[in-house]
Coordinates of C-alpha atoms in Angstrom, one line a residue:
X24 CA 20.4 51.3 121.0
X25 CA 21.3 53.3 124.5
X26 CA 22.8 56.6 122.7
X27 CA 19.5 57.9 121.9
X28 CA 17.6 57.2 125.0
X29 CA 20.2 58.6 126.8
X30 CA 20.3 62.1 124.8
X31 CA 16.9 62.1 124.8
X32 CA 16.9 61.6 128.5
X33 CA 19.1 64.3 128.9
X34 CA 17.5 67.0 127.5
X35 CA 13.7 65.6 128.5
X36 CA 15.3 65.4 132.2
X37 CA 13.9 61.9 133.1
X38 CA 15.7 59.4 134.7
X39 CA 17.1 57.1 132.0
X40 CA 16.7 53.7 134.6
X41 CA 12.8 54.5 133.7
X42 CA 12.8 54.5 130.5
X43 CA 11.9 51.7 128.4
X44 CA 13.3 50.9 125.1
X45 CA 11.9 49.7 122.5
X46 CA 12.6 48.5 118.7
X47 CA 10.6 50.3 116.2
X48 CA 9.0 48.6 113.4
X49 CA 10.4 49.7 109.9
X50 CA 8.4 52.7 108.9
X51 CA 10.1 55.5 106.3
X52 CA 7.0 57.7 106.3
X53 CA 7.2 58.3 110.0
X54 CA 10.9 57.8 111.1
X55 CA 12.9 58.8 107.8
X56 CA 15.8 55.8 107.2
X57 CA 16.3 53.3 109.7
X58 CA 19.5 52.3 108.2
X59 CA 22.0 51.3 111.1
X60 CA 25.4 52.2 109.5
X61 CA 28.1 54.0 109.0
X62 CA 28.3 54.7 112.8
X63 CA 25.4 57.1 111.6
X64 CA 23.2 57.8 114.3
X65 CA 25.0 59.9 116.8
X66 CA 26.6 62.3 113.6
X67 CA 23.6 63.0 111.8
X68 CA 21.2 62.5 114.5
X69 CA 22.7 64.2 117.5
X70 CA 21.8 67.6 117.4
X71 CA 17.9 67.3 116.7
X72 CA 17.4 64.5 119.5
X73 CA 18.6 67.1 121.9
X74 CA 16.4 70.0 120.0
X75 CA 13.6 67.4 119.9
X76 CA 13.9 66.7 123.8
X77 CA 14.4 70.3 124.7
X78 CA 11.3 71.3 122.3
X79 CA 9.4 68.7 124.5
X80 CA 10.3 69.5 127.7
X81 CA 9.6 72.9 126.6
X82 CA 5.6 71.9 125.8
X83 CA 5.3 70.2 129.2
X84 CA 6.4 73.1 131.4
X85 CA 4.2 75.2 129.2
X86 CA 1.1 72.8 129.8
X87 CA 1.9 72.9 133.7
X88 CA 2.2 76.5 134.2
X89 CA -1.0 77.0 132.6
X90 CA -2.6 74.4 134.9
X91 CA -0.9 76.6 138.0
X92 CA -2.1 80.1 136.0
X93 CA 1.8 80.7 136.0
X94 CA 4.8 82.2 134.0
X95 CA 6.8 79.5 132.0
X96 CA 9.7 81.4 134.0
X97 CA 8.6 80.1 137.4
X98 CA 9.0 76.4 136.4
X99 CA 11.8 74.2 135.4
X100 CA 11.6 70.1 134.5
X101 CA 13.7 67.5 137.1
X102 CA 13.2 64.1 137.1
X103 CA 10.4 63.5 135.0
X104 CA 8.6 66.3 136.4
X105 CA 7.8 70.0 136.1
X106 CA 7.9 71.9 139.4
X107 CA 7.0 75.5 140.7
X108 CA 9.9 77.3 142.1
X109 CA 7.5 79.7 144.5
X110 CA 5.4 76.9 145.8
X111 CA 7.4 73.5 145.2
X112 CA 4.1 72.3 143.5
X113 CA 5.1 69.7 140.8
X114 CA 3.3 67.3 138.2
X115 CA 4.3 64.3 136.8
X116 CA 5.0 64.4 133.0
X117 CA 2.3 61.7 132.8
X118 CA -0.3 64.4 134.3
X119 CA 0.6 66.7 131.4
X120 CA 1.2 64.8 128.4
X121 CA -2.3 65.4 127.3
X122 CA -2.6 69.4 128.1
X123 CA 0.7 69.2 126.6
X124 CA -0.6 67.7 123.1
X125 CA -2.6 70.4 122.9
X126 CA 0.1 72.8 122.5
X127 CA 2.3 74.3 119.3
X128 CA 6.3 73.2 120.3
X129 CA 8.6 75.8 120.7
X130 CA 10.9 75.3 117.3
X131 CA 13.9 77.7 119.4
X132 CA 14.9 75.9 122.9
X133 CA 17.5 76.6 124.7
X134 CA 19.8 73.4 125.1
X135 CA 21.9 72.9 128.3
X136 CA 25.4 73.8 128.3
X137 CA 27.8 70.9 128.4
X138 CA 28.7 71.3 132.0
X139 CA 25.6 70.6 133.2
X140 CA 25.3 67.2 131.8
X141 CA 24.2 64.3 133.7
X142 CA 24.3 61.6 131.2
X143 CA 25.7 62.3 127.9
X144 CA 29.5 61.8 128.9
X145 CA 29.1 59.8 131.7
X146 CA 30.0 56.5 132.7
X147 CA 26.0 54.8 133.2
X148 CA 25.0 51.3 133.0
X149 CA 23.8 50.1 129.6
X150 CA 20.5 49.0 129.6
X151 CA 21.0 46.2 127.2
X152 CA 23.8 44.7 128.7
X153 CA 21.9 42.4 131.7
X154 CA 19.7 41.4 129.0
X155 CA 22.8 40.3 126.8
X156 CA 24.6 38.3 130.0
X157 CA 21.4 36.6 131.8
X158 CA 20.3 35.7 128.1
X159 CA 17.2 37.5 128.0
X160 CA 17.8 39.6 125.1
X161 CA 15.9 38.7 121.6
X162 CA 17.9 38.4 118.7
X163 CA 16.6 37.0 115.3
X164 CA 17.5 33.7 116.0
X165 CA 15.8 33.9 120.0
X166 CA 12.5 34.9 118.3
X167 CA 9.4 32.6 118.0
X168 CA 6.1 32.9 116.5
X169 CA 2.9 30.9 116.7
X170 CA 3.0 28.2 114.1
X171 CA 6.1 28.5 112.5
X172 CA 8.6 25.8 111.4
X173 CA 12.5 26.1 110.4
X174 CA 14.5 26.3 107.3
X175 CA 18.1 25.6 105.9
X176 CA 18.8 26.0 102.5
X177 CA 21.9 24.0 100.3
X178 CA 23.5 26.5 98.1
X179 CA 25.5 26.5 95.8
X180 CA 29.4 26.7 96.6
X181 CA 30.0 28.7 93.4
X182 CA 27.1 30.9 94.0
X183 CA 25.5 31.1 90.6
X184 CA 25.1 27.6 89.4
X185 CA 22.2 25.9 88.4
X186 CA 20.6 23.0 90.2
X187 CA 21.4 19.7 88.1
X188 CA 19.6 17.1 90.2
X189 CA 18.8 16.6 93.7
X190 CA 18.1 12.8 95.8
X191 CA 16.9 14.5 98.9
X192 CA 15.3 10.5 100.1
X193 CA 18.1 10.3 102.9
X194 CA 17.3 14.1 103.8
X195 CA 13.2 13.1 104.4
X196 CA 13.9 10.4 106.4
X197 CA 16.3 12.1 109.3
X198 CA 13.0 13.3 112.3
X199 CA 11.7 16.3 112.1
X200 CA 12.3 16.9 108.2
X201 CA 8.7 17.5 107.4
X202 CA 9.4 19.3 103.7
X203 CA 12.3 19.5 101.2
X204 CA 11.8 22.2 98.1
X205 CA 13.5 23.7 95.1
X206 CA 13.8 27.4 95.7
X207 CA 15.1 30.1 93.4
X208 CA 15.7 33.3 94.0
X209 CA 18.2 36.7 92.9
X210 CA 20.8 38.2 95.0
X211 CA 21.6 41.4 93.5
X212 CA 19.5 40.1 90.6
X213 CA 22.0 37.5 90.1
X214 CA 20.0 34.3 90.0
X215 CA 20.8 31.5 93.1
X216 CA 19.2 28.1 92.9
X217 CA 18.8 25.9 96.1
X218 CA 17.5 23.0 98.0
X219 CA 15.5 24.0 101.6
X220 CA 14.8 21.7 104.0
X221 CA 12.0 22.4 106.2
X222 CA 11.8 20.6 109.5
X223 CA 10.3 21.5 112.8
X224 CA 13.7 22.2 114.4
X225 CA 16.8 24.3 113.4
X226 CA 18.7 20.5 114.6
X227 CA 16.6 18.8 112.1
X228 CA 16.6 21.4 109.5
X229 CA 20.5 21.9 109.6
X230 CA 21.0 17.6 109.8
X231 CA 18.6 17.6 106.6
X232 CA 20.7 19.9 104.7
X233 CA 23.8 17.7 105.3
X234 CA 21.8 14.1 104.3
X235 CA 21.2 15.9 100.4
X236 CA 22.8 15.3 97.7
X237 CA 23.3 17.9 95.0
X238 CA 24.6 17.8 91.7
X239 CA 25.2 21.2 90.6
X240 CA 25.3 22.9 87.0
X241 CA 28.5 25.6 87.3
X242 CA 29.0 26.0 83.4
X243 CA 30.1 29.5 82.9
X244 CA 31.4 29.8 86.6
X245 CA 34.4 27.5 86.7
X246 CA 36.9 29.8 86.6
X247 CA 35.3 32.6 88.8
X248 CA 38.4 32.5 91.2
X249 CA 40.7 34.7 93.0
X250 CA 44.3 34.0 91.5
X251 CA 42.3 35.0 88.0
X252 CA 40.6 38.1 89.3
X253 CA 43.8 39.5 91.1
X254 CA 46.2 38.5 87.6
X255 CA 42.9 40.8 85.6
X256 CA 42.7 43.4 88.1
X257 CA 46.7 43.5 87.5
X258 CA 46.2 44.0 83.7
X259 CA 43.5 46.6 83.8
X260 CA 46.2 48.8 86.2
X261 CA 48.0 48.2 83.5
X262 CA 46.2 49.4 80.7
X263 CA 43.7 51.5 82.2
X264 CA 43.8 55.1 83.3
X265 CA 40.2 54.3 85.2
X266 CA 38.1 57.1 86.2
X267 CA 38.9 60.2 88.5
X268 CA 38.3 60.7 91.4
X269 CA 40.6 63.5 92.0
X270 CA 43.4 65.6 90.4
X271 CA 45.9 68.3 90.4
X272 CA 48.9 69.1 88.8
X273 CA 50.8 66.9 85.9
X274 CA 51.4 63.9 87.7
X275 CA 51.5 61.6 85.1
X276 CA 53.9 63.8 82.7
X277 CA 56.3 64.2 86.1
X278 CA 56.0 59.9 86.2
X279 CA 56.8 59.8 82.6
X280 CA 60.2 61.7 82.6
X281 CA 61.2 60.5 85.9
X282 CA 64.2 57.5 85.8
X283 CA 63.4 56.8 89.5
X284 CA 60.3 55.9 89.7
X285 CA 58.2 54.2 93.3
X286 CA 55.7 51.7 91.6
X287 CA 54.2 49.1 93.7
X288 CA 51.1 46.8 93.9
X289 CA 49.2 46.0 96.4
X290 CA 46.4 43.3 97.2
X291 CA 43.8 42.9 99.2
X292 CA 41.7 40.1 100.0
X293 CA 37.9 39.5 99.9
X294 CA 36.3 38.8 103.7
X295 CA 33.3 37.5 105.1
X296 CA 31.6 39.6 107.6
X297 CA 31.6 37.1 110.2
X298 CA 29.1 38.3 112.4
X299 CA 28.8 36.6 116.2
X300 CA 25.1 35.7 115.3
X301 CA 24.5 33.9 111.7
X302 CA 22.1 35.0 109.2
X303 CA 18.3 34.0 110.2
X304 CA 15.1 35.7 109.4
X305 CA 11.3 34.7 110.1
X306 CA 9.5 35.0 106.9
X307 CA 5.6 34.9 106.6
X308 CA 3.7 35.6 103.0
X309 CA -0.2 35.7 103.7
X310 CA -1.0 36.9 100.3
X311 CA -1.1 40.6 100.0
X312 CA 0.9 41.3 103.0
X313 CA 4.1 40.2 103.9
X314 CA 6.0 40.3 107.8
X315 CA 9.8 39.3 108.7
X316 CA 11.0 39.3 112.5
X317 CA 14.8 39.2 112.4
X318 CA 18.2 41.2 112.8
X319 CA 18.2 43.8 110.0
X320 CA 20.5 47.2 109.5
X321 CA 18.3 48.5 107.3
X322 CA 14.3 47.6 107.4
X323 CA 13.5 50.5 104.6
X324 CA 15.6 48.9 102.0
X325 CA 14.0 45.6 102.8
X326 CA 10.7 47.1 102.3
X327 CA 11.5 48.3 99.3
X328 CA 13.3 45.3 97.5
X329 CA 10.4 42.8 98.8
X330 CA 7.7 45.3 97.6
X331 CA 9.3 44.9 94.2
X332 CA 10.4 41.4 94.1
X333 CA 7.3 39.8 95.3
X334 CA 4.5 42.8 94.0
X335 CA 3.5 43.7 97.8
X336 CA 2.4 46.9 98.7
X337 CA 5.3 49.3 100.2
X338 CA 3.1 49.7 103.1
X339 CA 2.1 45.9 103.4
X340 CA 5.8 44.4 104.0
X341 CA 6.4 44.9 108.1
X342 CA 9.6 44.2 109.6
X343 CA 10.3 43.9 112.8
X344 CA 13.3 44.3 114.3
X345 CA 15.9 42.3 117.2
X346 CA 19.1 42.9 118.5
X347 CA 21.1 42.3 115.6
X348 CA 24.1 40.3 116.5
X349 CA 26.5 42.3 115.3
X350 CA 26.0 42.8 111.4
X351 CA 29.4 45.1 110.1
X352 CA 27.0 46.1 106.7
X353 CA 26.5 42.1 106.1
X354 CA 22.5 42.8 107.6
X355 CA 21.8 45.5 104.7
X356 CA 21.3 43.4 102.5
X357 CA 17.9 42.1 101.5
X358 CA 18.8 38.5 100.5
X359 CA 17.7 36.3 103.6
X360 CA 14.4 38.2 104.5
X361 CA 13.6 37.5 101.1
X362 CA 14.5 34.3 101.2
X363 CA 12.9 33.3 104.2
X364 CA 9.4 34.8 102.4
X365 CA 10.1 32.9 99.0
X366 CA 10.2 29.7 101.2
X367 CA 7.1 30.8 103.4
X368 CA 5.1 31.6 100.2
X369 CA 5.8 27.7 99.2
X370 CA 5.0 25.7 101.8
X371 CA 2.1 28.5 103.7
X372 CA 3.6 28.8 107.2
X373 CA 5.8 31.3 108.8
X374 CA 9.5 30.1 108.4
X375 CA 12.9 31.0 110.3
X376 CA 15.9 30.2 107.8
X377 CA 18.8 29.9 109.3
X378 CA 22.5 29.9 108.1
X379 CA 25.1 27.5 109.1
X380 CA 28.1 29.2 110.1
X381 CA 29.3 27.6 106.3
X382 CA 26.8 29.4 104.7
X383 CA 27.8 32.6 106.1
X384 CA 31.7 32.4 105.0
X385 CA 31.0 31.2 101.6
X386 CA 28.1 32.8 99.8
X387 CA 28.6 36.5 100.4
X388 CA 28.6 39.1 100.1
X389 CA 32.2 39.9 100.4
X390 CA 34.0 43.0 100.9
X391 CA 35.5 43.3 97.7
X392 CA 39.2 42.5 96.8
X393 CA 40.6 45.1 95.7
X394 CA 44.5 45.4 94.0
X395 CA 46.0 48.6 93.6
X396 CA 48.8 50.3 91.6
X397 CA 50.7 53.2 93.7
X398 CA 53.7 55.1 92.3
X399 CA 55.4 57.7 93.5
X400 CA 58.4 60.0 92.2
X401 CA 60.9 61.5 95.2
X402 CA 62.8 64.6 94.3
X403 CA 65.7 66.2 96.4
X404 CA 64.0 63.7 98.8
X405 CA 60.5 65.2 98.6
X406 CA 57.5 64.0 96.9
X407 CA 56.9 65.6 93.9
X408 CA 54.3 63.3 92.7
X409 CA 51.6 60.1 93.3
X410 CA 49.5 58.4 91.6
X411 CA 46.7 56.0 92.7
X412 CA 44.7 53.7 90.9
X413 CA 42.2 50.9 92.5
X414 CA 40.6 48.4 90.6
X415 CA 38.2 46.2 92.2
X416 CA 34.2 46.1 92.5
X417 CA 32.2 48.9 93.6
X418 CA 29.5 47.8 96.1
X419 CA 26.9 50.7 94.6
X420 CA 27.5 49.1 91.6
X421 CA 25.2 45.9 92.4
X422 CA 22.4 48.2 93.8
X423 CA 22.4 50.5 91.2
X424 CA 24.5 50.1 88.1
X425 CA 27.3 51.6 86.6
X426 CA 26.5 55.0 85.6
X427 CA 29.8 55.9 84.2
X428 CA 30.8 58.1 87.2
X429 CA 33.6 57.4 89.8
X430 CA 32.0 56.2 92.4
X431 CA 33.4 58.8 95.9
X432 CA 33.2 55.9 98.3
X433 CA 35.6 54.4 96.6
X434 CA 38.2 57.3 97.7
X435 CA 37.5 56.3 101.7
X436 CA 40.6 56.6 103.1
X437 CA 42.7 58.1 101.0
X438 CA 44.5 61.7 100.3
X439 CA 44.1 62.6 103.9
X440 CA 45.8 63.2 105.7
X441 CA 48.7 63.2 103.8
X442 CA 49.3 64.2 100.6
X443 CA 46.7 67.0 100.5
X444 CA 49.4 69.8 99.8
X445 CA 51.1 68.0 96.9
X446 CA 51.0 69.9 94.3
X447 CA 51.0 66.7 91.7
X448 CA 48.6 63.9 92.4
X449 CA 45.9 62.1 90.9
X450 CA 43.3 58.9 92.0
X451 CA 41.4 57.1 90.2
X452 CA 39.3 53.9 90.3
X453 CA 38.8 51.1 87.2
X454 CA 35.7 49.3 88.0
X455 CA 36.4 46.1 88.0
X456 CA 33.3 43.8 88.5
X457 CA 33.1 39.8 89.2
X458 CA 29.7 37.4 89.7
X459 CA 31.2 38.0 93.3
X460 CA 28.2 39.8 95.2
X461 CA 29.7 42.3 97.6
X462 CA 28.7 44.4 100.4
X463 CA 29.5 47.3 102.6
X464 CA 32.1 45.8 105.1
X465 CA 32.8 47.6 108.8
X466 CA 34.6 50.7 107.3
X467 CA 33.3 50.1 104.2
X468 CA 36.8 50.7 102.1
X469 CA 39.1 52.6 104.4
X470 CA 39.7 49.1 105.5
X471 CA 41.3 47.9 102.0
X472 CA 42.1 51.7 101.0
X473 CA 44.2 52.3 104.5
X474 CA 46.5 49.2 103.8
X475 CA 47.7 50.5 100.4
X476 CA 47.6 54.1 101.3
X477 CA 49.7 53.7 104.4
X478 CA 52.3 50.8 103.4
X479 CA 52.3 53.3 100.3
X480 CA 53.8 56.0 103.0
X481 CA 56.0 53.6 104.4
X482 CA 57.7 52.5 101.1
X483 CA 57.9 56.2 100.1
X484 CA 59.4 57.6 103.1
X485 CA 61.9 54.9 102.9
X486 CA 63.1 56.1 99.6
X487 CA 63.3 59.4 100.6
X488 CA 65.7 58.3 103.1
X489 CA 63.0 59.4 106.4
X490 CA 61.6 58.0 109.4
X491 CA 58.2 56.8 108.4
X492 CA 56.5 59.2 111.8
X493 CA 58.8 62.0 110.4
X494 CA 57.5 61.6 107.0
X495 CA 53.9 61.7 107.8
X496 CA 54.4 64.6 110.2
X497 CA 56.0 66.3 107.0
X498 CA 52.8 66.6 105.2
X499 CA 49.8 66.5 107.9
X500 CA 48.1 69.7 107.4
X501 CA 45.7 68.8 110.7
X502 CA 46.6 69.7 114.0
X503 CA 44.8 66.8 115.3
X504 CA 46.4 64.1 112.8
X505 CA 49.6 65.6 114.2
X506 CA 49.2 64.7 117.3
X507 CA 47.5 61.4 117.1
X508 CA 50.7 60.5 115.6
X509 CA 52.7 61.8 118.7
X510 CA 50.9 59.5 120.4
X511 CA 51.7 56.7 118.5
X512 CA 55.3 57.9 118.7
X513 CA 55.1 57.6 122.4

């Protein structure tokens, strides 16, 4: 939210406590992807921001030193202005902007060197953060719109299960209930029945919900539960060799003739995202065009999966953004825009659905659980070879399908930086999938991969009889891993 301002500042040389933020509406034709993840911004975006503020700081000292008859050479930007060196003459960028239109950008600019900073590394006020403490900032559930009611929706506990029968008679009668409706609707394309309540108050919507009573149809989903999926993923480590991700060396033929042999499995757990603000989205379907006003990570996916669903034009699904909330990969997904339009479409008014903090912990998605199978063989107190294997589900998998392939995602975390100079190692991953929907998860799966990878060090540099530091140090090849681990040391 501040990062780009504040390079673009730098470079444009404007004062950054004049410059007004905005959040853009989601449009891939003009902006590229608007997908907030992956801490993604400042990596792939850095560099051109500062060529892109350079290039136009560039086109406005051009447009003033022709207004003064000029050399470029003579003039230099400050403050949101361009000034003449000889004379002090200076205009305001908003004096040039249109001369400045006029002009072909420079593609080569010069950028500042690093000493001569005044923003980027330095300690400035956010401009979002008085906003977030007086309580003036906007996120999805802050918003209003002219006409529109509120929504909570009952859903199933076991995610896939069919309405049986509903007595919603108590849920009509609490004030403010002013609807209750069937809805149906595909996460992942994995059908999901519920029951929304539509009211003309989040209060009354959410004390709605509570009054119905559900009878749900769960046949083919009773046993959809974690003790079973962890005992299968167990078996399939088992059995299967799953498919590679990388490999050098014999490791499995040094495994087979070894007597001595590290093999340990480890588990981890699936997690809610848990952001601070619940799921809520303002749906509204006039016909042939579609808008949503919420906190979203990703407004070009949306667009996409809504144009599809619901047979909109790309161009006729607008989102609009808020602050988001925190989100963690949890506001990628498409499910509760398009829920909130489903409902919209039904009853003919704009909509907010929001999400009980219940709602949030139980439906998904998940970051996957995940079990792995590690083994190791120590030799003369070296490692002379590992082997990984992860089964669990792959989050592509639900966007796109299996095509066969190992998936490189899946390898977050792992091999470096140890391990890269062993001569015998292999890792692999055996899709394992579940009716479980799951998501990309803050770290995505460095945060399951890093707990196996590095208990895995632990275990193996306590056969080999070393300090666990002293072991890793043993086979860093970076310079900079090497002393991050001095500093844990100390």
């Amino acid at each position: 939210y501040h990062s780009i301002a504040q390079i673009i500042a730098e470079e444009l040389e404007v004062d950054l406590a004049l410059v007004d933020i905005q959040f853009a509406q989601g449009n891939e034709k003009k902006y590229g992807s608007q997908l907030t993840g992956g801490s993604s911004t400042i990596r792939g975006a850095y560099k051109n921001l500062l060529k892109l503020s350079a290039s136009a700081r560039e086109v406005l000292i051009m447009a003033a030193a022709a207004k003064w008859s000029a050399p470029t050479s003579e003039c230099y930007a400050e403050s949101g202005h361009v000034i003449h060196k000889p004379t002090g003459k200076k205009f305001h960028y908003g004096e040039l902007v249109a001369d400045a239109a006029k002009l072909q950008a420079p593609k080569d600019v010069i950028l500042k060197p690093r000493s001569a900073y005044k923003l980027i590394g330095k300690p400035l006020h956010r401009k979002d953060t008085p906003l977030k403490t007086n309580g003036q900032a906007i996120f999805g559930i802050d918003k209003r719109i002219p006409g529109m009611v509120f929504a909570a929706v009952e859903r199933n506990p076991r995610l896939r299960g069919k309405i049986k029968s509903v007595d919603d008679s108590a849920a009509r009668k609490v004030p403010g209930v002013t609807n209750v409706i069937k809805i149906a609707m595909g996460v992942y394309d994995m059908d999901r029945e519920g029951v929304a309540v539509i009211a003309t108050s989040t209060w009354a919507a959410l004390q709605g919900k509570k009054a119905l009573k559900v009878e749900w149809n769960d046949s083919g989903f009773e046993h959809v539960n974690t003790p079973d999926i962890y005992r299968k993923q167990r078996e399939v480590l088992n059995t299967e060799e799953g498919r590679m991700l990388k490999t050098q060396g014999d490791p499995n033929g040094i495994i087979a003739k070894s007597k001595d042999i590290l093999d340990v499995v480890y588990e981890t757990p699936y997690q809610s995202h848990a952001a601070m603000e619940p799921l809520n989205c303002i749906g509204h379907h006039r016909g042939d065009t579609v808008e949503i006003w919420g906190p979203v990570q990703a407004p070009n996916w949306i667009q996409d999966y809504i144009s599809k669903k619901m047979g909109i034009a790309f161009d006729k699904v607008i989102v609009n953004m808020t602050f988001l909330g925190g989100g963690f990969g949890r506001k990628a997904l498409m499910d509760y825009p398009h829920e909130a339009l489903v409902i919209s479409k039904a009853i003919g008014l704009p909509v907010q659905v929001i999400w009980a903090r219940e709602d949030d912990v139980t439906q998904g998605p998940f970051r996957p659980g995940i079990s792995y199978r590690c083994q190791g063989v120590i030799e003369n107190n070296e490692v002379s070879a590992v082997k990984f294997r992860m089964a669990g589900q792959n989050n592509d998998h639900f966007r796109s399908g299996d095509n066969g392939k190992a998936n490189r995602s899946t390898s977050e975390g792992w091999l470096k930086p140890y391990f890269e100079t062993i001569k015998n190692i292999s890792f692999a991953d055996v899709l394992f999938q579940t009716p479980i929907p799951t998501m990309f998860w803050r770290s995505v799966y460095a945060s399951t991969n890093g707990f196996a990878y590095e208990s895995f060090v632990n275990e193996l540099a306590h056969k080999a009889g070393k300090d666990p530091l002293e072991f890793r140090r043993q086979y860093l090849k970076e310079e900079r891993a090497a002393k991050l681990i001095d500093k844990v040391e100390q």
